[in-house]
Amino acid sequence: MGAADFHPLDSLTSKEIFAVSASCAAHHAISNASILRFNTISLLEPPKSVLLSYDAGTLKEVPRKALAILEIPPDSGVIEVVLLISNGFKCTIESWVKKTDVQAMMV
């Protein structure tokens, strides 16, 4: 399934969530850091201008992106990861940013 098979605001599928978590875990393993905990994985909604173009029919496919919020205990703060999900559920990490001035959502 490619991006054309989804409406841009459809929730992430279980396969997409698995691909996102696997990509984050693989990237984290390279850093030889401690435990990695997933706080949230969600759809990163496209900009409104992109949605309007899609709804008007001028844009046939909208890239799907995910936002993952990660924790690395016992460190404080979070890591915000933005991933591009391509056909075949392959994920490319677009950004990996550690934020020390925030607290992860309690779940």
Short mmCIF file of N, CA and C in Angstrom, two decimals:
data_model
loop_
_atom_site.label_atom_id
_atom_site.label_comp_id
_atom_site.label_asym_id
_atom_site.label_seq_id
_atom_site.Cartn_x
_atom_site.Cartn_y
_atom_site.Cartn_z
N MET A 1 0.84 -1.18 0.00
CA MET A 1 0.00 0.00 0.00
C MET A 1 0.88 1.24 0.00
N GLY A 2 0.56 2.18 -0.85
CA GLY A 2 1.30 3.43 -0.90
C GLY A 2 0.47 4.56 -0.33
N ALA A 3 1.04 5.75 -0.34
CA ALA A 3 0.36 6.91 0.21
C ALA A 3 -0.94 7.20 -0.54
N ALA A 4 -1.02 6.80 -1.82
CA ALA A 4 -2.23 7.05 -2.60
C ALA A 4 -3.41 6.20 -2.12
N ASP A 5 -3.14 5.14 -1.36
CA ASP A 5 -4.19 4.27 -0.86
C ASP A 5 -4.86 4.80 0.40
N PHE A 6 -4.38 5.92 0.93
CA PHE A 6 -4.87 6.48 2.18
C PHE A 6 -5.38 7.89 1.96
N HIS A 7 -6.35 8.28 2.77
CA HIS A 7 -6.66 9.70 2.88
C HIS A 7 -5.57 10.28 3.77
N PRO A 8 -5.12 11.51 3.51
CA PRO A 8 -4.02 12.08 4.28
C PRO A 8 -4.23 12.13 5.79
N LEU A 9 -5.48 12.06 6.25
CA LEU A 9 -5.75 12.12 7.69
C LEU A 9 -6.11 10.77 8.29
N ASP A 10 -6.02 9.69 7.50
CA ASP A 10 -6.25 8.36 8.05
C ASP A 10 -5.22 8.07 9.13
N SER A 11 -5.65 7.39 10.17
CA SER A 11 -4.73 7.00 11.25
C SER A 11 -3.66 6.08 10.70
N LEU A 12 -2.54 6.00 11.40
CA LEU A 12 -1.49 5.07 11.01
C LEU A 12 -2.01 3.64 11.15
N THR A 13 -1.59 2.78 10.23
CA THR A 13 -1.98 1.38 10.31
C THR A 13 -1.03 0.66 11.26
N SER A 14 -1.37 -0.56 11.63
CA SER A 14 -0.49 -1.32 12.51
C SER A 14 0.86 -1.59 11.84
N LYS A 15 0.86 -1.81 10.53
CA LYS A 15 2.13 -2.03 9.82
C LYS A 15 2.99 -0.76 9.82
N GLU A 16 2.35 0.40 9.68
CA GLU A 16 3.10 1.65 9.71
C GLU A 16 3.68 1.89 11.11
N ILE A 17 2.90 1.61 12.15
CA ILE A 17 3.39 1.80 13.52
C ILE A 17 4.56 0.86 13.78
N PHE A 18 4.46 -0.38 13.32
CA PHE A 18 5.57 -1.33 13.48
C PHE A 18 6.82 -0.83 12.76
N ALA A 19 6.65 -0.33 11.54
CA ALA A 19 7.80 0.18 10.76
C ALA A 19 8.44 1.37 11.45
N VAL A 20 7.63 2.26 12.00
CA VAL A 20 8.15 3.43 12.72
C VAL A 20 8.93 2.98 13.95
N SER A 21 8.35 2.08 14.73
CA SER A 21 9.03 1.63 15.95
C SER A 21 10.33 0.89 15.62
N ALA A 22 10.32 0.08 14.56
CA ALA A 22 11.53 -0.64 14.16
C ALA A 22 12.63 0.31 13.71
N SER A 23 12.26 1.35 12.97
CA SER A 23 13.24 2.34 12.51
C SER A 23 13.84 3.11 13.68
N CYS A 24 13.00 3.50 14.63
CA CYS A 24 13.50 4.21 15.81
C CYS A 24 14.41 3.32 16.65
N ALA A 25 14.02 2.08 16.84
CA ALA A 25 14.83 1.15 17.64
C ALA A 25 16.17 0.90 16.97
N ALA A 26 16.19 0.75 15.64
CA ALA A 26 17.44 0.52 14.93
C ALA A 26 18.35 1.73 15.03
N HIS A 27 17.79 2.92 14.89
CA HIS A 27 18.58 4.15 14.99
C HIS A 27 19.13 4.30 16.41
N HIS A 28 18.32 4.00 17.39
CA HIS A 28 18.73 4.10 18.79
C HIS A 28 19.83 3.10 19.12
N ALA A 29 19.76 1.91 18.56
CA ALA A 29 20.75 0.87 18.84
C ALA A 29 22.15 1.29 18.38
N ILE A 30 22.22 2.08 17.34
CA ILE A 30 23.50 2.56 16.83
C ILE A 30 24.20 3.45 17.86
N SER A 31 23.42 4.17 18.66
CA SER A 31 23.99 5.12 19.62
C SER A 31 24.51 4.45 20.89
N ASN A 32 24.28 3.15 21.04
CA ASN A 32 24.72 2.40 22.23
C ASN A 32 24.17 3.01 23.52
N ALA A 33 23.01 3.60 23.45
CA ALA A 33 22.40 4.22 24.62
C ALA A 33 21.63 3.16 25.41
N SER A 34 21.04 3.61 26.49
CA SER A 34 20.31 2.70 27.38
C SER A 34 18.95 2.33 26.80
N ILE A 35 18.04 2.05 27.67
CA ILE A 35 16.68 1.61 27.31
C ILE A 35 15.96 2.68 26.49
N LEU A 36 15.18 2.24 25.55
CA LEU A 36 14.34 3.14 24.75
C LEU A 36 12.89 2.82 25.05
N ARG A 37 12.12 3.84 25.42
CA ARG A 37 10.69 3.66 25.71
C ARG A 37 9.88 4.53 24.75
N PHE A 38 8.86 3.93 24.14
CA PHE A 38 7.99 4.68 23.24
C PHE A 38 6.86 5.29 24.06
N ASN A 39 6.71 6.60 23.97
CA ASN A 39 5.62 7.28 24.64
C ASN A 39 4.41 7.34 23.72
N THR A 40 4.62 7.83 22.50
CA THR A 40 3.53 7.88 21.51
C THR A 40 4.10 7.74 20.10
N ILE A 41 3.28 7.20 19.22
CA ILE A 41 3.55 7.19 17.78
C ILE A 41 2.24 7.61 17.13
N SER A 42 2.28 8.69 16.37
CA SER A 42 1.05 9.19 15.77
C SER A 42 1.31 9.75 14.38
N LEU A 43 0.22 9.95 13.64
CA LEU A 43 0.30 10.57 12.33
C LEU A 43 0.72 12.02 12.49
N LEU A 44 1.67 12.45 11.68
CA LEU A 44 2.01 13.87 11.62
C LEU A 44 1.19 14.44 10.47
N GLU A 45 0.19 15.22 10.82
CA GLU A 45 -0.74 15.72 9.81
C GLU A 45 -0.05 16.67 8.84
N PRO A 46 -0.40 16.57 7.56
CA PRO A 46 0.19 17.49 6.58
C PRO A 46 -0.36 18.91 6.77
N PRO A 47 0.34 19.90 6.24
CA PRO A 47 -0.15 21.29 6.34
C PRO A 47 -1.52 21.44 5.68
N LYS A 48 -2.26 22.42 6.14
CA LYS A 48 -3.61 22.65 5.62
C LYS A 48 -3.60 22.91 4.11
N SER A 49 -2.59 23.62 3.63
CA SER A 49 -2.51 23.92 2.20
C SER A 49 -2.40 22.63 1.37
N VAL A 50 -1.70 21.64 1.89
CA VAL A 50 -1.57 20.36 1.21
C VAL A 50 -2.92 19.64 1.21
N LEU A 51 -3.63 19.67 2.34
CA LEU A 51 -4.95 19.03 2.41
C LEU A 51 -5.94 19.68 1.44
N LEU A 52 -5.90 21.00 1.34
CA LEU A 52 -6.80 21.69 0.42
C LEU A 52 -6.50 21.31 -1.03
N SER A 53 -5.22 21.19 -1.37
CA SER A 53 -4.85 20.77 -2.73
C SER A 53 -5.30 19.34 -3.01
N TYR A 54 -5.17 18.48 -2.00
CA TYR A 54 -5.62 17.09 -2.13
C TYR A 54 -7.14 17.04 -2.33
N ASP A 55 -7.86 17.77 -1.52
CA ASP A 55 -9.33 17.77 -1.62
C ASP A 55 -9.80 18.37 -2.95
N ALA A 56 -9.05 19.32 -3.48
CA ALA A 56 -9.42 19.94 -4.76
C ALA A 56 -9.05 19.05 -5.94
N GLY A 57 -8.30 18.00 -5.71
CA GLY A 57 -7.92 17.08 -6.77
C GLY A 57 -6.65 17.48 -7.50
N THR A 58 -5.99 18.55 -7.09
CA THR A 58 -4.76 18.97 -7.76
C THR A 58 -3.54 18.22 -7.24
N LEU A 59 -3.69 17.53 -6.14
CA LEU A 59 -2.60 16.73 -5.57
C LEU A 59 -3.13 15.31 -5.39
N LYS A 60 -2.52 14.35 -6.05
CA LYS A 60 -3.02 12.97 -6.04
C LYS A 60 -2.49 12.15 -4.86
N GLU A 61 -1.32 12.48 -4.36
CA GLU A 61 -0.71 11.69 -3.30
C GLU A 61 -0.06 12.62 -2.29
N VAL A 62 -0.28 12.32 -1.02
CA VAL A 62 0.30 13.11 0.07
C VAL A 62 1.24 12.20 0.85
N PRO A 63 2.51 12.58 1.00
CA PRO A 63 3.43 11.75 1.78
C PRO A 63 2.92 11.56 3.20
N ARG A 64 3.06 10.35 3.72
CA ARG A 64 2.64 10.07 5.09
C ARG A 64 3.85 10.18 6.01
N LYS A 65 3.65 10.89 7.11
CA LYS A 65 4.71 11.08 8.09
C LYS A 65 4.19 10.69 9.46
N ALA A 66 5.12 10.28 10.31
CA ALA A 66 4.78 9.91 11.68
C ALA A 66 5.62 10.75 12.64
N LEU A 67 5.06 10.98 13.81
CA LEU A 67 5.77 11.64 14.91
C LEU A 67 5.86 10.63 16.04
N ALA A 68 7.08 10.35 16.48
CA ALA A 68 7.29 9.44 17.60
C ALA A 68 7.90 10.24 18.75
N ILE A 69 7.35 10.05 19.93
CA ILE A 69 7.90 10.65 21.15
C ILE A 69 8.53 9.51 21.94
N LEU A 70 9.83 9.62 22.18
CA LEU A 70 10.58 8.57 22.84
C LEU A 70 11.15 9.06 24.16
N GLU A 71 11.34 8.12 25.08
CA GLU A 71 11.98 8.41 26.35
C GLU A 71 13.19 7.48 26.49
N ILE A 72 14.23 7.99 27.14
CA ILE A 72 15.41 7.17 27.43
C ILE A 72 15.67 7.28 28.93
N PRO A 73 15.01 6.41 29.70
CA PRO A 73 15.21 6.46 31.15
C PRO A 73 16.65 6.11 31.51
N PRO A 74 17.23 6.68 32.51
CA PRO A 74 16.65 7.59 33.48
C PRO A 74 16.77 9.06 33.09
N ASP A 75 17.20 9.35 31.84
CA ASP A 75 17.34 10.74 31.41
C ASP A 75 15.99 11.45 31.43
N SER A 76 16.03 12.76 31.68
CA SER A 76 14.80 13.54 31.60
C SER A 76 14.65 14.06 30.18
N GLY A 77 13.48 14.55 29.87
CA GLY A 77 13.21 15.05 28.53
C GLY A 77 12.74 13.93 27.61
N VAL A 78 12.63 14.27 26.34
CA VAL A 78 12.15 13.32 25.34
C VAL A 78 12.97 13.47 24.06
N ILE A 79 12.78 12.52 23.17
CA ILE A 79 13.32 12.62 21.82
C ILE A 79 12.12 12.67 20.89
N GLU A 80 12.07 13.69 20.04
CA GLU A 80 11.01 13.82 19.04
C GLU A 80 11.58 13.37 17.70
N VAL A 81 10.91 12.40 17.10
CA VAL A 81 11.38 11.85 15.84
C VAL A 81 10.30 12.03 14.78
N VAL A 82 10.68 12.58 13.63
CA VAL A 82 9.77 12.69 12.49
C VAL A 82 10.27 11.72 11.43
N LEU A 83 9.35 10.88 10.94
CA LEU A 83 9.70 9.86 9.96
C LEU A 83 8.80 9.95 8.74
N LEU A 84 9.38 9.78 7.58
CA LEU A 84 8.63 9.68 6.33
C LEU A 84 8.37 8.21 6.08
N ILE A 85 7.11 7.86 5.85
CA ILE A 85 6.73 6.46 5.59
C ILE A 85 6.51 6.31 4.09
N SER A 86 7.34 5.50 3.45
CA SER A 86 7.23 5.33 2.01
C SER A 86 6.54 4.01 1.68
N ASN A 87 6.37 3.78 0.38
CA ASN A 87 5.74 2.53 -0.06
C ASN A 87 6.51 1.34 0.48
N GLY A 88 5.81 0.30 0.82
CA GLY A 88 6.45 -0.87 1.39
C GLY A 88 6.76 -0.71 2.86
N PHE A 89 6.23 0.34 3.46
CA PHE A 89 6.38 0.61 4.89
C PHE A 89 7.84 0.78 5.31
N LYS A 90 8.63 1.37 4.43
CA LYS A 90 10.02 1.71 4.77
C LYS A 90 10.00 3.13 5.33
N CYS A 91 10.67 3.32 6.46
CA CYS A 91 10.68 4.63 7.12
C CYS A 91 12.05 5.28 6.99
N THR A 92 12.02 6.58 6.75
CA THR A 92 13.23 7.39 6.70
C THR A 92 13.12 8.43 7.81
N ILE A 93 14.11 8.47 8.68
CA ILE A 93 14.09 9.45 9.76
C ILE A 93 14.47 10.81 9.19
N GLU A 94 13.55 11.77 9.33
CA GLU A 94 13.80 13.13 8.85
C GLU A 94 14.42 14.00 9.94
N SER A 95 14.04 13.74 11.18
CA SER A 95 14.66 14.49 12.29
C SER A 95 14.62 13.64 13.55
N TRP A 96 15.64 13.85 14.40
CA TRP A 96 15.79 13.13 15.67
C TRP A 96 16.31 14.19 16.64
N VAL A 97 15.41 14.76 17.45
CA VAL A 97 15.77 15.90 18.28
C VAL A 97 15.51 15.58 19.75
N LYS A 98 16.57 15.69 20.56
CA LYS A 98 16.41 15.50 22.00
C LYS A 98 16.02 16.84 22.62
N LYS A 99 14.96 16.81 23.42
CA LYS A 99 14.46 18.01 24.09
C LYS A 99 14.53 17.76 25.60
N THR A 100 15.31 18.57 26.27
CA THR A 100 15.52 18.37 27.70
C THR A 100 14.60 19.25 28.55
N ASP A 101 13.93 20.21 27.94
CA ASP A 101 13.10 21.14 28.70
C ASP A 101 11.63 20.77 28.72
N VAL A 102 11.32 19.51 28.45
CA VAL A 102 9.93 19.05 28.42
C VAL A 102 9.79 17.75 29.18
N GLN A 103 8.57 17.43 29.52
CA GLN A 103 8.23 16.18 30.20
C GLN A 103 7.35 15.34 29.26
N ALA A 104 7.60 14.06 29.19
CA ALA A 104 6.78 13.19 28.36
C ALA A 104 5.38 13.10 28.91
N MET A 105 4.42 12.87 28.02
CA MET A 105 3.03 12.68 28.43
C MET A 105 2.93 11.43 29.28
N MET A 106 2.22 11.51 30.37
CA MET A 106 2.03 10.34 31.23
C MET A 106 0.91 9.48 30.66
N VAL A 107 1.21 8.21 30.44
CA VAL A 107 0.18 7.30 29.89
C VAL A 107 -0.05 6.14 30.82
#
